[in-house]
């Protein structure tokens, strides 16, 4: 059966199996768990019967039905444009500078995921700021951060890599490394928060008070 995000759209779909690990498949419609070993794939085709695949290094915004909303140059712009229930897909690149750190959203529940995992999608704070910042912004387990390396964050207060206060997102398959906080939580600071953290590597972070990680 078709994945639920695609099942009810009037679109052209190509279904088959492949032994290629880099077959151009539509995001959300291909489980890469087996890395191309005869996996079944679904490709969403445009009007010219070309695969709607993602451009390397781009930030793609999808609505809850996996219809492309916008292509952006920064992660924060993608987050700002993402509708409730949508997904921001972040392509392979090292992301630096304004719009690619201190990432946050309010008043909606979304997923922010990398296209190919933390080895290929890096948020480098370059010694200023943190990766994600959630301060009473209402995140719950339906808000997903997946597949990023967050490195070189540095803050004068708490949460060098990720800051969560009264916010409890899901954080999975992330590498949080080399971040510093002047007070608490070099890697992740959780205050009145219960984020779900799975399959993450949190190592080499420092804090002047407690919780280096």
Rosetta silent file (secondary structure, phi, psi, omega in degrees, C-alpha in Angstrom):
SEQUENCE: XXXXXXXXXXXXXXXXXXXXXXXXXXXXXXXXXXXXXXXXXXXXXXXXXXXXXXXXXXXXXXXXXXXXXXXXXXXXXXXXXXXXXXXXXXXXXXXXXXXXXXXXXXXXXXXXXXXXXXXXXXXXXXXXXXXXXXXXXXXXXXXXXXXXXXXXXXXXXXXXXXXXXXXXXXXXXXXXXXXXXXXXXXXXXXXXXXXXXXXXXXXXXXXXXXXXX
SCORE:     score description
SCORE:     0.000 S_00000001
   1 L     0.000  153.124  178.892    0.000    0.000    0.000 S_00000001
   2 L   -70.674  146.704  172.954    1.052    3.581   -0.574 S_00000001
   3 L   -56.992  143.531 -173.209    2.391    5.565    2.395 S_00000001
   4 L   -56.666  -34.359 -179.887   -0.463    7.541    3.926 S_00000001
   5 L   -63.399  -20.339 -175.581    0.931   11.014    2.987 S_00000001
   6 L  -110.055   -8.473 -166.793    0.673   10.058   -0.706 S_00000001
   7 L   -64.957  -29.542 -171.878   -2.297    7.726   -0.775 S_00000001
   8 L  -112.974   14.745  179.048   -5.004   10.283   -1.578 S_00000001
   9 L   -93.668  145.573  175.781   -3.182   12.682   -3.905 S_00000001
  10 L   -87.236   82.370 -176.129   -3.878   12.872   -7.647 S_00000001
  11 L  -138.442  167.773  175.247   -0.277   12.410   -8.700 S_00000001
  12 E   -93.559  132.549 -178.457    1.844   10.061  -10.766 S_00000001
  13 E  -125.761  141.776  174.573    3.741    7.466   -8.802 S_00000001
  14 E  -114.230  121.068 -177.415    6.464    5.056   -9.820 S_00000001
  15 E  -120.902  135.217  178.817    6.719    1.952   -7.653 S_00000001
  16 E  -171.114 -165.577  170.995    9.383   -0.731   -7.886 S_00000001
  17 E  -127.216  160.130 -174.664   12.408   -2.049   -6.032 S_00000001
  18 E  -145.993  152.120  171.764   16.040   -1.076   -6.374 S_00000001
  19 L  -106.175    7.903  179.560   19.505   -2.165   -5.313 S_00000001
  20 L   -92.492  128.910 -179.637   20.833    1.375   -5.713 S_00000001
  21 L   -76.508   -9.173 -176.849   21.382    3.323   -2.460 S_00000001
  22 L  -124.969   30.256  177.583   20.946    6.689   -4.181 S_00000001
  23 L   -62.908  137.380 -175.171   17.891    6.147   -6.376 S_00000001
  24 L   -73.620   91.083 -177.679   16.031    9.499   -6.709 S_00000001
  25 L  -109.868  157.397 -178.538   13.023    8.876   -4.525 S_00000001
  26 L   -76.667  132.689 -179.883   10.522   11.257   -3.028 S_00000001
  27 L   -58.122  141.616 -179.637   11.136   12.143    0.620 S_00000001
  28 L    86.860   -6.318 -175.429    8.706   10.483    2.986 S_00000001
  29 L  -124.665   18.446 -176.960    8.067    7.647    0.551 S_00000001
  30 L  -150.509  120.288  177.682   11.204    5.556    0.821 S_00000001
  31 L   -90.549  111.075 -176.467   12.613    3.713    3.791 S_00000001
  32 H   -88.425   15.612 -175.376   16.395    3.776    3.414 S_00000001
  33 H   -54.340  -37.564 -175.755   16.917    1.451    6.389 S_00000001
  34 H   -95.523    5.676  171.861   18.379   -1.239    4.192 S_00000001
  35 L    55.084   42.301  171.768   20.534    1.157    2.162 S_00000001
  36 L    89.766    5.471 -178.438   19.403    0.012   -1.242 S_00000001
  37 L   -83.426   74.784  178.746   19.434   -3.758   -0.766 S_00000001
  38 L    70.860   24.851 -178.945   16.369   -4.472   -2.849 S_00000001
  39 E   -67.918  147.059  170.297   14.263   -1.843   -1.087 S_00000001
  40 E   -78.997  139.468  179.227   10.845   -0.932   -2.393 S_00000001
  41 E  -129.982  160.416  171.811   10.641    2.708   -3.382 S_00000001
  42 E  -129.218  125.680  176.702    8.002    5.242   -4.372 S_00000001
  43 E  -113.488  128.091  176.112    8.893    8.167   -6.614 S_00000001
  44 E   -88.412  128.276 -173.781    6.551   11.103   -6.991 S_00000001
  45 E  -108.453  144.141  176.514    6.632   12.443  -10.545 S_00000001
  46 L   -85.701 -172.116 -175.964    5.957   15.947  -11.802 S_00000001
  47 L   -64.589  -20.968  177.986    4.023   16.832  -14.974 S_00000001
  48 L   -95.197   11.862 -178.787    7.074   16.045  -17.092 S_00000001
  49 L    58.974   33.579  173.104    7.400   12.607  -15.458 S_00000001
  50 L  -103.015  143.406 -177.972   10.610   13.706  -13.769 S_00000001
  51 E   -66.773  132.923  177.257   11.268   12.641  -10.204 S_00000001
  52 L   -84.673   78.842  179.517   10.623   15.346   -7.636 S_00000001
  53 L  -101.790  168.873 -173.144   13.872   14.860   -5.741 S_00000001
  54 L   -92.250  144.808  178.059   15.632   17.319   -3.498 S_00000001
  55 L   -79.830  128.703 -179.726   18.507   19.574   -4.493 S_00000001
  56 L   -54.422  135.102  178.060   21.633   18.911   -2.398 S_00000001
  57 L    82.647    2.614 -178.586   22.147   21.615    0.211 S_00000001
  58 L   -98.471  162.704  175.435   18.629   22.971   -0.051 S_00000001
  59 E  -113.088  115.500 -175.483   15.925   23.349    2.586 S_00000001
  60 E  -108.207  136.187 -179.562   12.593   22.000    1.358 S_00000001
  61 E  -112.297  127.645  179.879    9.269   22.720    3.044 S_00000001
  62 E  -121.201  145.367  173.532    6.375   20.279    2.724 S_00000001
  63 L   -80.905  178.157 -176.313    2.797   20.503    3.929 S_00000001
  64 L   -60.772  -19.278  177.942    1.226   17.581    5.839 S_00000001
  65 L   -94.570   11.154  179.951    0.346   15.883    2.506 S_00000001
  66 L    63.961   30.838  169.398    3.987   16.071    1.325 S_00000001
  67 L   -90.630  132.337 -177.893    3.226   18.725   -1.258 S_00000001
  68 E   -65.053  127.460  178.790    6.175   21.041   -1.756 S_00000001
  69 E   -96.299  -47.185 -173.896    5.508   24.477   -0.271 S_00000001
  70 E  -164.094  154.266  169.164    8.808   26.285   -0.754 S_00000001
  71 E  -111.617  130.098 -172.636   12.559   25.878   -1.216 S_00000001
  72 E  -124.421  163.506  179.501   14.630   28.018    1.155 S_00000001
  73 L   -97.497  -16.131  177.290   18.256   28.956    1.670 S_00000001
  74 L  -129.052  155.853 -179.578   18.229   28.809    5.488 S_00000001
  75 H   -66.618  -42.970 -178.233   16.736   26.383    7.982 S_00000001
  76 H   -62.900  -37.912  176.972   14.921   29.090    9.958 S_00000001
  77 H   -61.968  -40.801  176.297   13.228   30.408    6.823 S_00000001
  78 H   -62.592  -41.840  177.547   11.991   26.894    6.132 S_00000001
  79 H   -61.684  -43.895 -178.353   10.714   26.617    9.691 S_00000001
  80 H   -62.045  -35.439 -176.573    8.925   29.975    9.414 S_00000001
  81 H   -89.041  -10.635 -175.730    7.163   28.920    6.209 S_00000001
  82 L   -73.751  128.882  178.311    6.298   25.398    7.322 S_00000001
  83 L   -77.030  163.907  177.717    2.591   24.897    8.052 S_00000001
  84 L   -56.111  130.367 -178.881    1.317   23.096   11.117 S_00000001
  85 L    84.712   -0.357 -177.482    1.897   19.368   10.710 S_00000001
  86 L   -89.568 -174.697 -176.138    4.400   19.912    7.911 S_00000001
  87 E  -134.386  136.255  170.485    8.033   18.945    7.470 S_00000001
  88 E  -104.255  115.895 -179.759   11.221   20.886    6.850 S_00000001
  89 E  -103.167  123.394 -172.098   13.686   18.640    5.007 S_00000001
  90 E  -109.122  120.519 -175.651   17.289   19.831    5.219 S_00000001
  91 L   -77.042  174.173 -176.900   19.726   18.734    2.519 S_00000001
  92 L   -65.568  123.525  177.497   23.375   17.753    2.810 S_00000001
  93 E   175.152  164.101  165.678   25.563   20.677    3.852 S_00000001
  94 E   -97.722  118.067 -174.623   27.274   22.394    6.747 S_00000001
  95 E   -98.665  127.741 -178.588   24.911   25.201    7.775 S_00000001
  96 L  -135.000  165.433  170.846   26.386   28.313    9.381 S_00000001
  97 L    80.707 -177.002 -178.631   25.455   31.903   10.166 S_00000001
  98 L   -58.336  137.738 -178.919   22.200   33.720   10.764 S_00000001
  99 L    89.180   -6.268  179.732   19.139   31.647    9.993 S_00000001
 100 L  -126.311   18.083  174.459   20.971   28.385   10.629 S_00000001
 101 L  -153.059  171.295 -174.150   21.295   28.484   14.429 S_00000001
 102 L    51.787   41.289 -173.263   19.139   29.448   17.430 S_00000001
 103 E   -75.221  137.969 -178.076   16.358   27.706   15.529 S_00000001
 104 L  -158.317  162.567  172.367   12.859   27.890   16.990 S_00000001
 105 L  -151.439  156.808 -175.909    9.156   27.885   16.194 S_00000001
 106 L  -135.118  147.698  169.086    5.968   28.835   18.004 S_00000001
 107 L    71.384   16.963  177.465    2.295   28.007   17.741 S_00000001
 108 L  -158.147  166.446  179.259    2.609   24.924   15.531 S_00000001
 109 L  -123.251  118.816 -173.574    3.908   21.372   15.539 S_00000001
 110 L  -138.498  170.055  173.011    6.347   20.411   12.793 S_00000001
 111 E  -113.462  135.695  174.453    9.207   18.071   11.922 S_00000001
 112 E  -121.577  109.915 -171.097   12.685   19.337   11.058 S_00000001
 113 E  -131.497  148.826  173.830   14.697   16.487    9.595 S_00000001
 114 E   -86.057  155.603 -177.685   17.884   16.035    7.639 S_00000001
 115 L   -74.417  -35.644 -172.431   17.786   14.265    4.318 S_00000001
 116 L  -137.838   29.098  170.553   20.704   11.915    4.959 S_00000001
 117 L    88.301  171.024 -170.999   21.584   11.894    8.651 S_00000001
 118 L   -66.602  -22.618  177.967   23.977   13.671   11.007 S_00000001
 119 L   -69.334  -24.065 -173.778   27.119   12.782    9.066 S_00000001
 120 L  -111.170   -9.703 -176.024   25.850   14.774    6.105 S_00000001
 121 E  -132.291  107.195 -169.280   23.840   17.590    7.697 S_00000001
 122 E  -122.299  128.248  169.957   25.724   19.774   10.164 S_00000001
 123 E   -99.475  108.218 -178.363   24.653   22.866   12.081 S_00000001
 124 E  -106.326  109.474 -176.251   27.923   24.606   12.972 S_00000001
 125 L   -78.530   -8.853  174.147   27.333   27.468   15.386 S_00000001
 126 L    54.574   37.155  174.446   30.933   28.655   14.981 S_00000001
 127 L    80.415   14.291  179.984   31.330   29.547   18.651 S_00000001
 128 L  -150.317  118.046 -179.404   28.258   31.770   18.943 S_00000001
 129 E    88.856 -174.187 -177.006   24.699   30.696   19.751 S_00000001
 130 L  -131.936  173.680 -179.438   23.154   27.219   19.856 S_00000001
 131 L   -72.413  -59.609 -177.970   21.457   24.842   17.460 S_00000001
 132 E  -127.802  144.483 -176.352   17.842   24.923   18.702 S_00000001
 133 E  -133.504  111.684 -179.586   16.161   27.212   21.231 S_00000001
 134 E  -122.770  106.812 -177.147   12.790   26.333   22.760 S_00000001
 135 E  -122.782   97.543 -179.118   11.632   28.684   25.525 S_00000001
 136 L    54.257   38.483 -174.659    7.997   28.120   26.532 S_00000001
 137 L  -102.508    6.244  166.868    7.236   27.586   22.850 S_00000001
 138 L    84.320   13.091  179.635    4.864   24.638   23.251 S_00000001
 139 L   -67.401  142.926  173.664    6.777   21.798   21.619 S_00000001
 140 L  -132.424 -168.421 -173.366    5.594   18.265   22.400 S_00000001
 141 L   -63.744  -16.323  177.933    6.471   14.768   21.194 S_00000001
 142 L   -79.903  -12.713  175.144    4.959   15.500   17.777 S_00000001
 143 L   -87.395  119.413 -170.673    7.661   18.119   17.170 S_00000001
 144 E  -117.524  131.063  168.508   10.600   16.227   15.717 S_00000001
 145 E  -115.717  119.397 -172.125   14.278   17.121   15.308 S_00000001
 146 E  -140.489  129.686  164.597   16.014   14.330   13.442 S_00000001
 147 L    84.535   33.869 -179.214   19.355   13.613   11.866 S_00000001
 148 L  -117.462  148.769  159.172   21.587   16.620   12.631 S_00000001
 149 E   -96.546  128.523  176.729   25.059   17.196   13.948 S_00000001
 150 E  -116.693  116.276 -173.422   25.013   20.263   16.197 S_00000001
 151 E  -137.830  159.493  173.446   28.500   21.498   16.988 S_00000001
 152 L    60.249   28.820  171.403   30.501   24.476   18.233 S_00000001
 153 L   -75.088  147.970  178.083   27.629   26.113   20.078 S_00000001
 154 E  -151.951  122.445 -177.933   28.622   28.570   22.783 S_00000001
 155 E  -133.677  155.444 -179.068   26.291   30.509   25.090 S_00000001
 156 L   -86.177   -6.576  179.235   26.729   32.675   28.164 S_00000001
 157 L  -119.693 -106.164 -171.789   23.832   30.993   29.962 S_00000001
 158 L  -127.186  150.579  173.917   22.436   27.445   29.517 S_00000001
 159 L    77.216   76.276 -176.774   22.096   24.872   26.761 S_00000001
 160 L   -70.914  -31.571  178.606   25.053   25.098   24.415 S_00000001
 161 L   -99.301  -51.750  179.263   23.608   22.724   21.821 S_00000001
 162 E  -139.471  137.207  177.609   19.859   22.716   22.493 S_00000001
 163 E  -116.720  124.105  176.972   17.833   24.694   25.059 S_00000001
 164 E  -126.026  117.656  172.328   14.450   23.391   26.231 S_00000001
 165 E  -127.823  119.912 -176.588   12.341   25.237   28.778 S_00000001
 166 L    51.069   38.745  179.379    8.748   24.103   29.243 S_00000001
 167 L  -146.217  136.522 -172.711    9.077   22.449   25.842 S_00000001
 168 L  -134.631   68.702  178.412    9.369   18.727   25.123 S_00000001
 169 L   -74.730  171.730  170.753   10.193   17.938   21.489 S_00000001
 170 E   -95.841  129.202 -179.307   11.397   14.592   20.155 S_00000001
 171 E  -123.729  118.067 -174.934   15.110   14.568   19.335 S_00000001
 172 E  -140.041  148.218  176.128   16.420   11.538   17.479 S_00000001
 173 L    53.233   45.286  179.025   19.478   10.399   15.556 S_00000001
 174 L  -116.674  151.033  172.663   21.435   13.564   16.348 S_00000001
 175 E  -114.117  119.649 -176.757   25.077   14.114   17.243 S_00000001
 176 E  -117.778  107.921 -166.760   25.605   16.942   19.712 S_00000001
 177 E  -143.786  140.265  171.985   29.308   17.582   20.119 S_00000001
 178 L    71.697   29.389  179.479   31.754   20.321   21.081 S_00000001
 179 L  -104.905  154.611 -177.907   29.241   22.770   22.554 S_00000001
 180 E  -134.743  146.248  174.562   29.751   24.920   25.667 S_00000001
 181 E  -131.966  140.774 -179.015   27.529   26.682   28.180 S_00000001
 182 L   -69.885  -28.000 -178.245   28.651   29.145   30.823 S_00000001
 183 L  -114.121  -87.896 -172.238   26.211   27.706   33.358 S_00000001
 184 E  -120.889  149.897  170.428   24.294   24.449   32.809 S_00000001
 185 L    70.544   73.725  178.026   23.843   21.918   30.027 S_00000001
 186 L   -62.954  -40.814  178.485   26.717   22.042   27.594 S_00000001
 187 L   -86.652  -63.988  179.388   24.952   19.649   25.232 S_00000001
 188 E  -135.006  133.972  172.702   21.242   19.959   26.090 S_00000001
 189 E  -108.093  125.450  177.472   19.550   21.958   28.846 S_00000001
 190 E  -121.374  114.211  179.119   16.112   20.725   29.952 S_00000001
 191 E  -124.032  119.255 -174.856   14.223   22.906   32.442 S_00000001
 192 L    51.751   40.083 -175.652   10.632   21.949   33.263 S_00000001
 193 L  -138.116  153.293  176.814   10.835   19.874   30.094 S_00000001
 194 L  -136.709   65.645  178.287   10.691   16.188   29.157 S_00000001
 195 L   -65.498  151.359  174.596   12.010   15.849   25.619 S_00000001
 196 E   -94.413  112.421 -175.214   12.162   12.371   24.108 S_00000001
 197 E  -114.509  116.065 -177.119   15.806   11.786   23.178 S_00000001
 198 E  -132.428  143.010  172.981   16.591    8.602   21.222 S_00000001
 199 L    52.733   41.229  179.710   19.586    7.280   19.322 S_00000001
 200 L  -111.573  150.074  172.471   21.629   10.432   19.922 S_00000001
 201 E  -108.996  117.418 -179.354   25.323   10.872   20.594 S_00000001
 202 E  -121.793  103.997 -170.104   25.991   13.631   23.136 S_00000001
 203 E  -151.406  147.761  174.045   29.718   13.874   23.762 S_00000001
 204 L    73.102   22.958  177.415   32.527   16.376   24.230 S_00000001
 205 L  -101.686  154.410 -176.173   30.329   19.203   25.517 S_00000001
 206 E  -133.763  149.022  174.007   31.253   21.376   28.512 S_00000001
 207 E  -140.091  141.984 -176.818   29.488   23.498   31.112 S_00000001
 208 L   -72.885  -23.829  179.152   31.062   25.671   33.789 S_00000001
 209 L  -104.797  -82.483 -176.755   28.539   24.581   36.407 S_00000001
 210 E  -137.049  156.394  170.602   26.794   21.237   35.798 S_00000001
 211 L    74.528   60.016  178.040   25.817   18.920   32.968 S_00000001
 212 L   -69.728  -55.510  178.647   28.547   19.087   30.367 S_00000001
 213 L    85.537    0.000    0.000   27.534   16.006   28.380 S_00000001
